[in-house]
Amino acid sequence: RKNGHFVVMNCASLQASDVERTLFGREPIDGASREIGVLEEAHRGTLLLDEVADMPLETQGKMARVLQSQKFERLDGINRVEVDVRVCASTSKDLQTEIEEGRFREDLFYRLNVVPLEAPPLEARREDIPILSEYFMERISHAKGRFPRVLGDDALAALQSHGWPGNVWELINVIERLNLLAPGDTTDVIHADTVMQAIGESSTDAAQVDSVLDVMDQPLREARESFERKYLIFHLTRFGGNISRTAEFVGMDRAALHRKLKLLGVQNAVRPPKVNA
């Protein structure tokens, strides 16, 4: 199939009434020309159903039958159309939950679930964030005809500490914002404070970003404890809750770090994110 077409249909971007027309095509009505659907476009190739969980239930049943027989009828048609197409699917939702709550058909799930692949969320692979950040900076800069900005080590650490609820798309948006709006010349290094501001502008939880920076209204002792607490949570989060790696980075003995975390009341504050199997 490597020489065949690779066709993508985004189920989430279509109105429910347009999904079957896009999938199956339509026979001519009132002199109009025949419409070819994506199944026929992908004949002898591959069709990717992106965000398949957003496909209407009725259409899911028809799609399950197509996967079984490789045959279907165009809308307003009576003749069977036979295709030879490999169907792949992707989704950002938990299909087992969708099935349990009646939003996704179990028969379609089992017909699609031949070779399952899971891409873990960005939060679960923080070690990739520096590489991805520099890659996206290069790509965005090239696309816009600009020089790529340099991300300092503290900036990369700040990027690693964020939770990224918007996943890779949120990271791309933050990097683009830094490329366009970070102060200074293109040769100036971007630091953590600029990153935190850019994240705050893109995040629905800007208060969390503000709290990392705002200890100025506290007495010295409380401010120091507050800073230490936030600093250690920052790096624990960065290293996915790994005490040994955190201790090595902050320059503390592992046992001493344990004692400090207990003293600050954060020994259980950070846990590695769960990844659904």
Tab-separated table of C-alpha atoms in Angstrom:
chain	number	residue	atom	x	y	z
A	1	ARG	CA	0.000	0.000	0.000
A	2	LYS	CA	3.017	2.290	0.147
A	3	ASN	CA	2.238	3.598	-3.348
A	4	GLY	CA	-1.447	4.175	-2.589
A	5	HIS	CA	-3.127	7.312	-1.309
A	6	PHE	CA	-2.983	8.248	2.365
A	7	VAL	CA	-6.263	10.011	3.142
A	8	VAL	CA	-7.146	11.690	6.443
A	9	MET	CA	-10.664	12.382	7.683
A	10	ASN	CA	-11.028	14.398	10.893
A	11	CYS	CA	-14.273	13.222	12.473
A	12	ALA	CA	-14.271	16.039	15.029
A	13	SER	CA	-14.194	18.794	12.408
A	14	LEU	CA	-17.348	17.675	10.578
A	15	GLN	CA	-21.000	18.268	11.327
A	16	ALA	CA	-22.775	15.002	12.149
A	17	SER	CA	-24.861	15.361	8.982
A	18	ASP	CA	-21.721	15.564	6.819
A	19	VAL	CA	-19.798	12.596	8.212
A	20	GLU	CA	-21.436	9.874	6.087
A	21	ARG	CA	-21.356	12.013	2.967
A	22	THR	CA	-17.622	12.533	3.483
A	23	LEU	CA	-17.047	8.837	4.187
A	24	PHE	CA	-19.193	7.179	1.555
A	25	GLY	CA	-19.750	9.836	-1.080
A	26	ARG	CA	-23.066	10.522	-2.778
A	27	GLU	CA	-24.847	9.529	-5.971
A	28	PRO	CA	-25.894	12.407	-8.239
A	29	ILE	CA	-29.198	14.160	-7.524
A	30	ASP	CA	-30.952	16.635	-9.835
A	31	GLY	CA	-28.157	16.612	-12.371
A	32	ALA	CA	-25.343	17.103	-9.867
A	33	SER	CA	-22.137	15.153	-10.311
A	34	ARG	CA	-21.287	12.085	-8.272
A	35	GLU	CA	-19.360	12.743	-5.055
A	36	ILE	CA	-16.560	10.364	-4.145
A	37	GLY	CA	-16.022	9.717	-0.441
A	38	VAL	CA	-12.771	9.227	1.402
A	39	LEU	CA	-13.175	5.443	1.398
A	40	GLU	CA	-12.999	5.429	-2.394
A	41	GLU	CA	-10.211	8.020	-2.416
A	42	ALA	CA	-8.154	5.696	-0.231
A	43	HIS	CA	-8.772	2.609	-2.424
A	44	ARG	CA	-5.602	0.468	-2.408
A	45	GLY	CA	-4.178	2.859	0.165
A	46	THR	CA	-4.793	3.947	3.741
A	47	LEU	CA	-7.560	5.933	5.406
A	48	LEU	CA	-6.889	7.571	8.772
A	49	LEU	CA	-9.984	8.341	10.844
A	50	ASP	CA	-8.676	11.081	13.108
A	51	GLU	CA	-10.590	11.646	16.382
A	52	VAL	CA	-12.686	8.571	15.628
A	53	ALA	CA	-14.447	8.818	19.016
A	54	ASP	CA	-16.325	11.848	17.653
A	55	MET	CA	-17.946	9.830	14.878
A	56	PRO	CA	-21.767	9.602	15.330
A	57	LEU	CA	-22.974	6.276	16.735
A	58	GLU	CA	-25.105	5.433	13.701
A	59	THR	CA	-22.141	5.978	11.399
A	60	GLN	CA	-19.958	3.864	13.685
A	61	GLY	CA	-22.246	0.900	13.016
A	62	LYS	CA	-21.973	1.389	9.259
A	63	MET	CA	-18.205	1.767	9.513
A	64	ALA	CA	-17.946	-1.486	11.465
A	65	ARG	CA	-19.728	-3.258	8.598
A	66	VAL	CA	-17.407	-1.660	6.039
A	67	LEU	CA	-14.385	-2.941	7.936
A	68	GLN	CA	-15.901	-6.423	7.872
A	69	SER	CA	-16.904	-6.537	4.204
A	70	GLN	CA	-14.950	-3.707	2.502
A	71	LYS	CA	-18.255	-2.803	0.825
A	72	PHE	CA	-20.699	0.088	1.195
A	73	GLU	CA	-23.314	2.143	-0.637
A	74	ARG	CA	-22.990	5.806	-1.481
A	75	LEU	CA	-25.681	8.077	-0.074
A	76	ASP	CA	-28.800	8.029	-2.281
A	77	GLY	CA	-27.370	5.007	-4.082
A	78	ILE	CA	-28.349	1.348	-4.360
A	79	ASN	CA	-25.220	-0.173	-5.899
A	80	ARG	CA	-22.569	-1.692	-3.680
A	81	VAL	CA	-19.101	-0.183	-3.916
A	82	GLU	CA	-16.184	-2.474	-3.123
A	83	VAL	CA	-12.870	-1.094	-1.923
A	84	ASP	CA	-9.528	-2.388	-0.731
A	85	VAL	CA	-8.485	0.009	2.004
A	86	ARG	CA	-6.520	-0.169	5.221
A	87	VAL	CA	-8.229	1.845	7.950
A	88	CYS	CA	-6.311	3.378	10.848
A	89	ALA	CA	-7.815	5.473	13.615
A	90	SER	CA	-6.625	7.906	16.257
A	91	THR	CA	-8.260	9.584	19.220
A	92	SER	CA	-7.378	11.689	22.241
A	93	LYS	CA	-10.163	10.047	24.263
A	94	ASP	CA	-10.200	6.846	26.320
A	95	LEU	CA	-12.239	4.510	24.126
A	96	GLN	CA	-12.894	2.046	26.950
A	97	THR	CA	-14.589	4.854	28.882
A	98	GLU	CA	-16.466	5.932	25.750
A	99	ILE	CA	-17.725	2.355	25.312
A	100	GLU	CA	-18.798	2.064	28.949
A	101	GLU	CA	-20.721	5.332	28.704
A	102	GLY	CA	-22.416	4.343	25.444
A	103	ARG	CA	-20.687	6.808	23.133
A	104	PHE	CA	-18.592	4.334	21.147
A	105	ARG	CA	-19.526	0.975	19.670
A	106	GLU	CA	-17.656	-2.015	21.016
A	107	ASP	CA	-17.775	-3.861	17.681
A	108	LEU	CA	-16.069	-0.970	15.905
A	109	PHE	CA	-13.444	-0.785	18.640
A	110	TYR	CA	-12.486	-4.448	18.208
A	111	ARG	CA	-12.363	-4.159	14.422
A	112	LEU	CA	-10.034	-1.165	14.682
A	113	ASN	CA	-7.950	-2.422	17.600
A	114	VAL	CA	-5.624	-4.703	15.632
A	115	VAL	CA	-2.253	-3.060	16.312
A	116	PRO	CA	-2.816	-0.522	19.109
A	117	LEU	CA	-0.230	2.213	19.618
A	118	GLU	CA	-0.291	4.639	22.516
A	119	ALA	CA	1.397	8.040	22.434
A	120	PRO	CA	1.815	9.064	26.080
A	121	PRO	CA	0.962	12.655	27.009
A	122	LEU	CA	3.745	15.215	27.154
A	123	GLU	CA	3.469	15.225	30.948
A	124	ALA	CA	4.586	11.578	30.981
A	125	ARG	CA	7.733	12.180	28.895
A	126	ARG	CA	9.239	15.327	30.343
A	127	GLU	CA	12.734	14.249	29.291
A	128	ASP	CA	11.662	14.874	25.677
A	129	ILE	CA	10.579	18.480	26.302
A	130	PRO	CA	14.011	20.148	25.775
A	131	ILE	CA	14.533	18.277	22.494
A	132	LEU	CA	11.001	19.040	21.301
A	133	SER	CA	11.242	22.685	22.358
A	134	GLU	CA	14.446	23.258	20.414
A	135	TYR	CA	13.060	21.368	17.419
A	136	PHE	CA	9.866	23.445	17.345
A	137	MET	CA	11.868	26.651	17.796
A	138	GLU	CA	13.953	25.747	14.726
A	139	ARG	CA	10.909	24.741	12.679
A	140	ILE	CA	8.816	27.790	13.597
A	141	SER	CA	11.744	30.150	12.998
A	142	HIS	CA	12.414	28.645	9.572
A	143	ALA	CA	8.727	28.876	8.591
A	144	LYS	CA	8.561	32.552	9.577
A	145	GLY	CA	11.943	33.525	8.156
A	146	ARG	CA	13.320	34.409	11.582
A	147	PHE	CA	16.420	33.471	13.541
A	148	PRO	CA	15.711	30.815	16.187
A	149	ARG	CA	15.898	32.070	19.762
A	150	VAL	CA	18.147	30.268	22.225
A	151	LEU	CA	16.462	28.681	25.248
A	152	GLY	CA	18.600	28.803	28.398
A	153	ASP	CA	18.920	25.841	30.745
A	154	ASP	CA	16.598	27.533	33.246
A	155	ALA	CA	14.065	28.132	30.463
A	156	LEU	CA	14.153	24.460	29.494
A	157	ALA	CA	13.711	23.499	33.149
A	158	ALA	CA	10.671	25.782	33.355
A	159	LEU	CA	9.203	24.133	30.271
A	160	GLN	CA	9.799	20.710	31.836
A	161	SER	CA	8.048	21.713	35.044
A	162	HIS	CA	4.757	22.689	33.396
A	163	GLY	CA	1.881	20.185	33.337
A	164	TRP	CA	0.980	20.707	29.630
A	165	PRO	CA	-2.755	19.996	29.765
A	166	GLY	CA	-2.897	21.009	26.096
A	167	ASN	CA	-0.173	18.493	25.251
A	168	VAL	CA	2.184	19.077	22.312
A	169	TRP	CA	-0.051	21.719	20.723
A	170	GLU	CA	0.236	23.845	23.855
A	171	LEU	CA	4.029	23.474	23.757
A	172	ILE	CA	4.092	24.539	20.097
A	173	ASN	CA	1.997	27.620	20.890
A	174	VAL	CA	4.283	28.606	23.778
A	175	ILE	CA	7.414	28.174	21.638
A	176	GLU	CA	5.857	30.248	18.846
A	177	ARG	CA	4.972	32.968	21.363
A	178	LEU	CA	8.552	32.958	22.645
A	179	ASN	CA	9.916	33.148	19.122
A	180	LEU	CA	7.748	36.145	18.257
A	181	LEU	CA	7.406	38.066	21.508
A	182	ALA	CA	10.315	37.276	23.838
A	183	PRO	CA	12.130	40.542	24.685
A	184	GLY	CA	15.661	41.289	23.553
A	185	ASP	CA	17.584	40.671	20.375
A	186	THR	CA	17.456	37.408	18.491
A	187	THR	CA	20.881	36.565	19.948
A	188	ASP	CA	19.707	37.015	23.552
A	189	VAL	CA	19.087	33.872	25.574
A	190	ILE	CA	15.503	33.297	26.753
A	191	HIS	CA	15.266	32.663	30.500
A	192	ALA	CA	12.752	31.039	32.854
A	193	ASP	CA	10.839	34.219	33.777
A	194	THR	CA	9.976	34.823	30.122
A	195	VAL	CA	8.926	31.191	29.718
A	196	MET	CA	6.674	31.332	32.782
A	197	GLN	CA	5.022	34.476	31.428
A	198	ALA	CA	4.451	32.824	28.038
A	199	ILE	CA	3.002	29.734	29.712
A	200	GLY	CA	0.742	31.917	31.853
A	201	GLU	CA	-0.625	33.617	28.738
A	202	SER	CA	-1.463	30.259	27.176
A	203	SER	CA	-2.608	28.431	30.303
A	204	THR	CA	-6.038	28.223	31.874
A	205	ASP	CA	-4.253	28.062	35.232
A	206	ALA	CA	-2.330	31.328	35.216
A	207	ALA	CA	-2.725	31.562	38.996
A	208	GLN	CA	-0.406	28.565	39.366
A	209	VAL	CA	2.263	30.365	37.348
A	210	ASP	CA	1.853	33.552	39.380
A	211	SER	CA	2.234	31.642	42.639
A	212	VAL	CA	5.649	30.361	41.583
A	213	LEU	CA	6.938	33.903	41.221
A	214	ASP	CA	5.131	35.755	44.010
A	215	VAL	CA	6.778	35.464	47.437
A	216	MET	CA	7.577	39.139	47.838
A	217	ASP	CA	4.795	39.901	50.334
A	218	GLN	CA	5.956	37.328	52.902
A	219	PRO	CA	8.387	37.737	55.833
A	220	LEU	CA	11.898	36.458	55.093
A	221	ARG	CA	11.583	33.084	56.842
A	222	GLU	CA	8.213	32.264	55.266
A	223	ALA	CA	9.415	33.563	51.912
A	224	ARG	CA	12.492	31.320	52.077
A	225	GLU	CA	10.397	28.275	52.962
A	226	SER	CA	7.883	29.145	50.266
A	227	PHE	CA	10.659	29.487	47.707
A	228	GLU	CA	12.306	26.215	48.767
A	229	ARG	CA	8.975	24.400	48.598
A	230	LYS	CA	8.166	25.727	45.135
A	231	TYR	CA	11.729	25.213	43.947
A	232	LEU	CA	11.782	21.563	44.989
A	233	ILE	CA	8.282	20.863	43.651
A	234	PHE	CA	9.389	22.521	40.400
A	235	HIS	CA	12.320	20.131	39.990
A	236	LEU	CA	10.516	17.072	41.336
A	237	THR	CA	7.852	17.684	38.710
A	238	ARG	CA	10.537	18.245	36.104
A	239	PHE	CA	12.075	14.831	36.867
A	240	GLY	CA	8.752	13.004	37.158
A	241	GLY	CA	8.963	12.574	40.942
A	242	ASN	CA	12.382	10.878	40.755
A	243	ILE	CA	14.118	11.702	44.062
A	244	SER	CA	17.588	10.591	42.948
A	245	ARG	CA	17.639	12.730	39.808
A	246	THR	CA	16.195	15.705	41.672
A	247	ALA	CA	18.779	15.394	44.448
A	248	GLU	CA	21.605	15.197	41.910
A	249	PHE	CA	20.391	18.299	40.076
A	250	VAL	CA	19.812	20.483	43.169
A	251	GLY	CA	23.108	19.354	44.725
A	252	MET	CA	21.742	17.558	47.775
A	253	ASP	CA	22.236	14.133	49.259
A	254	ARG	CA	19.233	11.900	48.591
A	255	ALA	CA	18.533	11.385	52.305
A	256	ALA	CA	18.903	15.112	52.963
A	257	LEU	CA	16.409	15.860	50.212
A	258	HIS	CA	13.944	13.415	51.771
A	259	ARG	CA	14.301	15.195	55.120
A	260	LYS	CA	13.884	18.613	53.518
A	261	LEU	CA	10.754	17.534	51.656
A	262	LYS	CA	9.266	16.137	54.854
A	263	LEU	CA	10.111	19.334	56.735
A	264	LEU	CA	8.440	21.435	54.029
A	265	GLY	CA	5.417	19.141	53.908
A	266	VAL	CA	5.814	18.215	50.249
A	267	GLN	CA	7.072	14.638	50.483
A	268	ASN	CA	3.876	13.390	48.763
A	269	ALA	CA	3.179	16.469	46.650
A	270	VAL	CA	4.516	15.121	43.376
A	271	ARG	CA	3.683	11.769	41.842
A	272	PRO	CA	4.473	10.517	38.352
A	273	PRO	CA	1.496	10.968	35.999
A	274	LYS	CA	-0.591	7.920	35.235
A	275	VAL	CA	-0.569	6.623	31.685
A	276	ASN	CA	-3.548	4.547	30.573
A	277	ALA	CA	-2.621	1.207	29.091
